[in-house]
CSV table of N, CA and C in Angstrom, one decimal:
chain,number,residue,atom,x,y,z
E,1,MET,N,13.1,-105.1,-43.0
E,1,MET,CA,14.0,-104.6,-43.7
E,1,MET,C,14.0,-102.7,-43.1
E,2,SER,N,15.4,-102.8,-42.0
E,2,SER,CA,15.8,-101.3,-41.7
E,2,SER,C,15.9,-99.6,-42.2
E,3,GLU,N,15.6,-99.4,-41.9
E,3,GLU,CA,15.7,-97.6,-42.3
E,3,GLU,C,16.9,-97.1,-42.0
E,4,THR,N,18.0,-96.8,-43.1
E,4,THR,CA,18.8,-95.4,-42.4
E,4,THR,C,18.6,-94.5,-42.1
E,5,LYS,N,18.7,-93.4,-40.7
E,5,LYS,CA,18.4,-92.5,-40.4
E,5,LYS,C,19.5,-91.6,-40.7
E,6,LYS,N,19.4,-90.1,-41.1
E,6,LYS,CA,20.3,-89.6,-41.0
E,6,LYS,C,20.7,-88.9,-39.4
E,7,ALA,N,21.8,-88.2,-39.9
E,7,ALA,CA,22.4,-87.6,-39.0
E,7,ALA,C,22.1,-86.1,-38.6
E,8,PRO,N,21.7,-85.5,-37.8
E,8,PRO,CA,21.0,-84.2,-37.6
E,8,PRO,C,22.0,-83.2,-38.7
E,9,GLU,N,23.1,-83.5,-38.9
E,9,GLU,CA,23.7,-82.2,-39.8
E,9,GLU,C,23.0,-82.4,-41.1
E,10,GLU,N,22.6,-83.8,-41.4
E,10,GLU,CA,22.4,-84.4,-42.9
E,10,GLU,C,20.6,-83.8,-43.2
E,11,ILE,N,19.9,-83.9,-41.9
E,11,ILE,CA,19.2,-83.4,-42.0
E,11,ILE,C,18.7,-82.2,-42.3
E,12,LYS,N,19.8,-81.3,-41.3
E,12,LYS,CA,19.7,-79.8,-41.4
E,12,LYS,C,19.5,-79.1,-43.0
E,13,GLU,N,20.9,-80.0,-43.4
E,13,GLU,CA,20.8,-79.4,-44.9
E,13,GLU,C,20.1,-79.9,-46.1
E,14,ASP,N,19.4,-80.4,-45.5
E,14,ASP,CA,18.2,-81.0,-46.3
E,14,ASP,C,17.1,-80.1,-46.6
E,15,ILE,N,17.0,-79.2,-45.0
E,15,ILE,CA,15.9,-78.1,-45.3
E,15,ILE,C,15.6,-77.1,-46.2
E,16,GLY,N,14.5,-76.8,-46.9
E,16,GLY,CA,15.3,-75.7,-48.3
E,16,GLY,C,15.6,-76.1,-49.2
E,17,VAL,N,16.1,-77.6,-49.5
E,17,VAL,CA,16.3,-78.3,-50.6
E,17,VAL,C,15.2,-79.2,-51.6
E,18,TYR,N,15.1,-79.0,-53.3
E,18,TYR,CA,14.3,-79.7,-53.4
E,18,TYR,C,15.8,-79.9,-55.0
E,19,VAL,N,15.4,-81.5,-54.8
E,19,VAL,CA,16.2,-82.1,-55.9
E,19,VAL,C,15.5,-83.1,-57.3
E,20,HIS,N,15.1,-82.6,-58.0
E,20,HIS,CA,15.0,-82.8,-59.2
E,20,HIS,C,15.0,-83.8,-60.3
E,21,GLU,N,15.0,-84.6,-60.4
E,21,GLU,CA,15.5,-85.7,-61.0
E,21,GLU,C,14.7,-85.7,-62.1
E,22,LEU,N,15.3,-85.5,-63.4
E,22,LEU,CA,15.1,-85.6,-65.1
E,22,LEU,C,14.6,-87.0,-65.5
E,23,GLU,N,13.5,-86.8,-66.3
E,23,GLU,CA,13.3,-88.0,-66.7
E,23,GLU,C,14.2,-88.6,-67.7
E,24,GLN,N,14.6,-88.0,-68.6
E,24,GLN,CA,16.1,-87.9,-69.0
E,24,GLN,C,17.0,-86.8,-69.3
E,25,GLU,N,18.3,-87.5,-69.6
E,25,GLU,CA,19.2,-86.5,-69.8
E,25,GLU,C,18.8,-85.4,-70.5
E,26,PHE,N,19.0,-84.0,-69.9
E,26,PHE,CA,18.8,-82.6,-70.9
E,26,PHE,C,20.3,-82.2,-71.3
E,27,GLU,N,20.2,-81.5,-71.9
E,27,GLU,CA,21.4,-80.8,-73.0
E,27,GLU,C,21.0,-79.2,-73.0
E,28,TRP,N,21.7,-78.2,-72.8
E,28,TRP,CA,21.7,-77.4,-73.1
E,28,TRP,C,22.9,-76.2,-73.1
E,29,GLU,N,23.0,-75.9,-74.4
E,29,GLU,CA,24.3,-74.8,-74.6
E,29,GLU,C,25.3,-75.9,-74.1
E,30,GLY,N,25.8,-76.8,-74.0
E,30,GLY,CA,26.8,-77.8,-74.5
E,30,GLY,C,26.7,-78.2,-73.1
E,31,GLN,N,25.9,-78.2,-72.2
E,31,GLN,CA,25.9,-78.7,-70.9
E,31,GLN,C,24.6,-79.5,-70.5
E,32,LYS,N,25.3,-80.8,-69.7
E,32,LYS,CA,24.2,-82.1,-69.8
E,32,LYS,C,24.0,-81.7,-68.5
E,33,TYR,N,22.3,-82.2,-68.3
E,33,TYR,CA,22.0,-82.4,-66.9
E,33,TYR,C,20.9,-83.6,-66.7
E,34,ARG,N,21.4,-84.3,-65.6
E,34,ARG,CA,20.3,-85.3,-65.1
E,34,ARG,C,19.3,-84.9,-63.7
E,35,GLU,N,19.9,-83.9,-63.2
E,35,GLU,CA,19.1,-83.3,-62.0
E,35,GLU,C,19.4,-82.1,-62.1
E,36,LEU,N,18.3,-81.3,-61.4
E,36,LEU,CA,18.9,-79.9,-60.6
E,36,LEU,C,18.8,-79.9,-59.3
E,37,ARG,N,19.7,-79.6,-58.3
E,37,ARG,CA,19.2,-79.3,-56.9
E,37,ARG,C,18.8,-77.6,-56.9
E,38,PHE,N,17.8,-77.5,-56.0
E,38,PHE,CA,17.1,-76.3,-55.9
E,38,PHE,C,17.4,-76.0,-55.0
E,39,GLU,N,18.4,-75.1,-54.1
E,39,GLU,CA,18.5,-74.6,-53.0
E,39,GLU,C,17.7,-72.8,-52.5
E,40,PHE,N,16.4,-73.5,-52.5
E,40,PHE,CA,15.7,-72.2,-51.6
E,40,PHE,C,15.6,-71.6,-50.8
E,41,SER,N,16.0,-72.2,-49.8
E,41,SER,CA,16.8,-72.0,-48.4
E,41,SER,C,17.7,-71.1,-48.6
E,42,GLN,N,18.3,-71.0,-49.6
E,42,GLN,CA,19.3,-70.1,-49.9
E,42,GLN,C,19.3,-68.7,-50.2
E,43,LEU,N,17.7,-68.4,-51.0
E,43,LEU,CA,17.4,-67.0,-51.6
E,43,LEU,C,17.1,-66.5,-51.1
E,44,LYS,N,17.4,-64.5,-50.8
E,44,LYS,CA,17.3,-63.8,-50.1
E,44,LYS,C,16.3,-62.9,-50.9
E,45,GLY,N,15.8,-61.8,-50.3
E,45,GLY,CA,14.7,-60.6,-50.5
E,45,GLY,C,15.6,-60.1,-51.9
E,46,SER,N,16.3,-59.9,-52.2
E,46,SER,CA,17.2,-59.4,-53.4
E,46,SER,C,16.7,-60.2,-54.4
E,47,ASP,N,16.8,-61.8,-54.3
E,47,ASP,CA,16.5,-62.6,-55.5
E,47,ASP,C,15.1,-62.6,-55.8
E,48,LEU,N,14.3,-61.5,-55.0
E,48,LEU,CA,13.0,-61.5,-55.5
E,48,LEU,C,12.7,-60.3,-56.3
E,49,GLU,N,13.6,-59.3,-56.1
E,49,GLU,CA,13.6,-58.2,-56.3
E,49,GLU,C,14.2,-58.2,-57.8
E,50,ALA,N,15.9,-58.9,-57.8
E,50,ALA,CA,16.2,-59.5,-59.2
E,50,ALA,C,15.4,-59.9,-60.1
E,51,VAL,N,14.6,-60.4,-60.0
E,51,VAL,CA,13.6,-61.7,-60.9
E,51,VAL,C,12.5,-60.4,-61.3
E,52,GLU,N,11.8,-59.3,-60.4
E,52,GLU,CA,11.1,-58.5,-60.6
E,52,GLU,C,11.6,-57.7,-62.0
E,53,THR,N,12.9,-57.5,-61.4
E,53,THR,CA,13.6,-56.6,-62.4
E,53,THR,C,14.1,-57.6,-63.5
E,54,GLU,N,14.2,-58.1,-63.4
E,54,GLU,CA,14.7,-59.4,-64.8
E,54,GLU,C,13.3,-59.5,-65.9
E,55,MET,N,12.2,-59.5,-65.0
E,55,MET,CA,10.7,-59.7,-65.9
E,55,MET,C,10.4,-58.4,-66.5
E,56,SER,N,10.5,-57.4,-65.5
E,56,SER,CA,10.7,-55.8,-66.5
E,56,SER,C,11.0,-55.9,-67.3
E,57,ILE,N,12.8,-56.0,-67.7
E,57,ILE,CA,13.3,-55.7,-68.7
E,57,ILE,C,13.0,-56.7,-70.3
E,58,ASP,N,12.6,-57.8,-69.9
E,58,ASP,CA,11.9,-58.5,-70.8
E,58,ASP,C,10.0,-58.2,-71.6
E,59,GLY,N,9.9,-57.2,-70.7
E,59,GLY,CA,8.7,-56.9,-70.9
E,59,GLY,C,7.6,-57.9,-70.4
E,60,LEU,N,8.0,-58.3,-69.3
E,60,LEU,CA,6.8,-59.5,-68.6
E,60,LEU,C,6.6,-58.8,-67.2
E,61,PHE,N,5.2,-59.0,-66.4
E,61,PHE,CA,5.1,-58.7,-65.3
E,61,PHE,C,3.9,-59.7,-64.6
E,62,ALA,N,4.6,-59.8,-63.6
E,62,ALA,CA,3.5,-60.6,-62.6
E,62,ALA,C,2.8,-59.8,-61.5
E,63,LEU,N,1.5,-60.2,-61.6
E,63,LEU,CA,0.8,-59.4,-60.9
E,63,LEU,C,0.3,-60.5,-59.1
E,64,ALA,N,0.8,-61.6,-59.4
E,64,ALA,CA,0.5,-62.5,-58.1
E,64,ALA,C,1.6,-63.5,-58.6
E,65,PRO,N,3.3,-63.1,-58.5
E,65,PRO,CA,4.1,-64.1,-58.4
E,65,PRO,C,3.6,-65.5,-57.8
E,66,GLU,N,3.5,-66.2,-57.5
E,66,GLU,CA,3.2,-67.1,-57.2
E,66,GLU,C,2.2,-67.8,-57.7
E,67,TYR,N,1.7,-67.0,-58.9
E,67,TYR,CA,0.7,-68.1,-59.8
E,67,TYR,C,1.7,-67.0,-60.9
E,68,SER,N,2.3,-66.7,-61.7
E,68,SER,CA,3.3,-66.5,-62.6
E,68,SER,C,4.3,-67.6,-62.9
E,69,VAL,N,4.0,-68.1,-64.4
E,69,VAL,CA,4.4,-69.7,-64.5
E,69,VAL,C,6.2,-69.1,-64.7
E,70,ALA,N,6.3,-67.8,-65.6
E,70,ALA,CA,7.5,-67.2,-66.0
E,70,ALA,C,8.4,-66.5,-64.3
E,71,TYR,N,7.8,-66.3,-63.4
E,71,TYR,CA,8.7,-66.1,-61.8
E,71,TYR,C,9.0,-67.0,-61.3
E,72,GLN,N,7.7,-68.0,-61.0
E,72,GLN,CA,8.3,-69.0,-60.7
E,72,GLN,C,9.9,-69.7,-61.2
E,73,LEU,N,9.6,-70.1,-62.5
E,73,LEU,CA,11.0,-70.6,-63.6
E,73,LEU,C,12.0,-69.9,-63.3
E,74,LYS,N,12.0,-68.8,-63.2
E,74,LYS,CA,13.4,-67.2,-63.0
E,74,LYS,C,13.6,-67.5,-61.6
E,75,LEU,N,12.4,-67.7,-60.7
E,75,LEU,CA,13.5,-67.9,-59.5
E,75,LEU,C,14.0,-69.1,-59.0
E,76,ALA,N,12.9,-70.3,-59.7
E,76,ALA,CA,13.6,-71.5,-59.4
E,76,ALA,C,15.0,-71.9,-60.0
E,77,ALA,N,15.2,-70.9,-61.3
E,77,ALA,CA,16.7,-71.0,-61.9
E,77,ALA,C,17.9,-69.8,-60.9
E,78,ARG,N,17.5,-69.2,-60.4
E,78,ARG,CA,18.3,-68.7,-58.9
E,78,ARG,C,18.8,-69.5,-58.1
E,79,ALA,N,17.3,-70.3,-57.3
E,79,ALA,CA,17.8,-70.9,-56.2
E,79,ALA,C,18.4,-72.5,-56.9
E,80,ALA,N,18.4,-72.4,-58.6
E,80,ALA,CA,19.4,-74.3,-59.1
E,80,ALA,C,20.7,-73.3,-59.1
E,81,HIS,N,21.0,-72.2,-59.3
E,81,HIS,CA,21.9,-71.5,-59.9
E,81,HIS,C,22.7,-71.8,-61.4
E,82,VAL,N,21.1,-71.8,-62.1
E,82,VAL,CA,21.4,-72.0,-62.8
E,82,VAL,C,20.9,-70.5,-64.2
E,83,HIS,N,21.1,-70.8,-65.0
E,83,HIS,CA,20.0,-69.8,-66.2
E,83,HIS,C,19.3,-70.0,-66.3
E,84,CYS,N,17.7,-68.9,-66.0
E,84,CYS,CA,16.5,-69.1,-66.6
E,84,CYS,C,16.5,-69.9,-68.1
E,85,SER,N,17.3,-69.4,-69.0
E,85,SER,CA,16.9,-70.4,-69.8
E,85,SER,C,16.7,-72.3,-70.1
E,86,VAL,N,17.5,-72.7,-69.2
E,86,VAL,CA,17.8,-73.9,-68.5
E,86,VAL,C,16.6,-74.8,-68.4
E,87,LEU,N,15.9,-73.4,-67.4
E,87,LEU,CA,14.4,-74.0,-66.7
E,87,LEU,C,13.3,-74.3,-67.8
E,88,GLU,N,13.7,-73.1,-69.0
E,88,GLU,CA,12.7,-72.6,-69.6
E,88,GLU,C,12.5,-73.5,-71.1
E,89,ASN,N,13.7,-74.3,-71.2
E,89,ASN,CA,13.8,-74.9,-72.6
E,89,ASN,C,13.7,-76.5,-72.0
E,90,LEU,N,13.4,-76.9,-70.9
E,90,LEU,CA,13.2,-78.2,-70.4
E,90,LEU,C,11.8,-78.8,-70.6
E,91,PRO,N,11.7,-80.2,-70.9
E,91,PRO,CA,10.5,-80.8,-71.5
E,91,PRO,C,9.7,-80.3,-70.9
E,92,ILE,N,8.4,-80.2,-70.9
E,92,ILE,CA,7.4,-79.8,-70.3
E,92,ILE,C,6.7,-80.4,-68.7
E,93,ARG,N,6.8,-81.1,-68.7
E,93,ARG,CA,6.6,-82.4,-67.6
E,93,ARG,C,7.9,-81.3,-66.6
E,94,ASP,N,8.8,-81.9,-66.9
E,94,ASP,CA,10.0,-81.6,-65.9
E,94,ASP,C,9.7,-80.1,-65.2
E,95,ALA,N,9.5,-78.9,-66.0
E,95,ALA,CA,9.6,-78.0,-66.1
E,95,ALA,C,8.4,-77.6,-65.2
E,96,ASN,N,6.9,-78.4,-65.5
E,96,ASN,CA,5.7,-78.6,-64.3
E,96,ASN,C,6.2,-78.8,-63.2
E,97,ALA,N,6.8,-80.3,-62.7
E,97,ALA,CA,6.8,-80.2,-61.7
E,97,ALA,C,8.1,-79.0,-60.9
E,98,ILE,N,8.9,-78.5,-61.3
E,98,ILE,CA,9.7,-77.8,-60.7
E,98,ILE,C,9.2,-76.4,-60.3
E,99,ARG,N,7.9,-76.2,-61.5
E,99,ARG,CA,6.8,-74.8,-61.4
E,99,ARG,C,6.2,-75.1,-60.3
E,100,ALA,N,5.9,-76.3,-59.7
E,100,ALA,CA,5.1,-77.1,-58.8
E,100,ALA,C,5.3,-76.3,-57.5
E,101,LYS,N,7.2,-77.1,-57.1
E,101,LYS,CA,7.5,-77.0,-56.2
E,101,LYS,C,7.8,-75.5,-55.8
E,102,THR,N,8.3,-75.0,-56.9
E,102,THR,CA,8.6,-73.4,-56.3
E,102,THR,C,7.5,-72.8,-55.9
E,103,LYS,N,5.9,-73.1,-56.7
E,103,LYS,CA,4.8,-72.5,-56.0
E,103,LYS,C,4.3,-73.2,-54.5
E,104,ALA,N,5.0,-73.8,-54.6
E,104,ALA,CA,4.6,-74.5,-53.1
E,104,ALA,C,5.3,-73.6,-52.0
E,105,PHE,N,6.8,-73.9,-52.2
E,105,PHE,CA,7.3,-72.8,-51.5
E,105,PHE,C,7.1,-71.3,-51.1
E,106,LEU,N,6.8,-70.9,-52.5
E,106,LEU,CA,6.6,-69.8,-52.4
E,106,LEU,C,5.3,-69.3,-52.1
E,107,THR,N,4.3,-70.2,-51.9
E,107,THR,CA,3.1,-69.8,-51.3
E,107,THR,C,2.6,-70.4,-49.4
E,108,LYS,N,4.0,-71.9,-49.8
E,108,LYS,CA,3.4,-72.5,-48.3
E,108,LYS,C,4.7,-72.9,-47.5
E,109,GLY,N,6.3,-71.7,-48.1
E,109,GLY,CA,7.2,-72.4,-47.2
E,109,GLY,C,7.5,-73.7,-47.4
E,110,GLU,N,6.9,-74.1,-48.1
E,110,GLU,CA,6.8,-76.2,-48.2
E,110,GLU,C,7.1,-76.3,-50.1
E,111,PHE,N,7.7,-78.1,-49.5
E,111,PHE,CA,7.9,-78.8,-51.3
E,111,PHE,C,6.6,-79.6,-51.0
């Protein structure tokens, strides 16, 4: 069986992107989700600051952001262009898988 190779422009587009297929369809505030696309490569330093500010407003603090579940989920929500409440209300298996991918991105720059 031969494997189809991606064109160079398709490969470049996938760098820094993680697509998570949910174990089952998830509905939050009238929106249904089957998968979420995280564009980590599109994040900027201002996103890091915004997450810290948001956490501060919520009375939260991340001594080490790469180990803070709240920080990881809020940053991942920015990468997916969804409100953080979407990720915070996912079933734990999905939320934990997304958290782990975000941690890998923060600590190693990879998935």
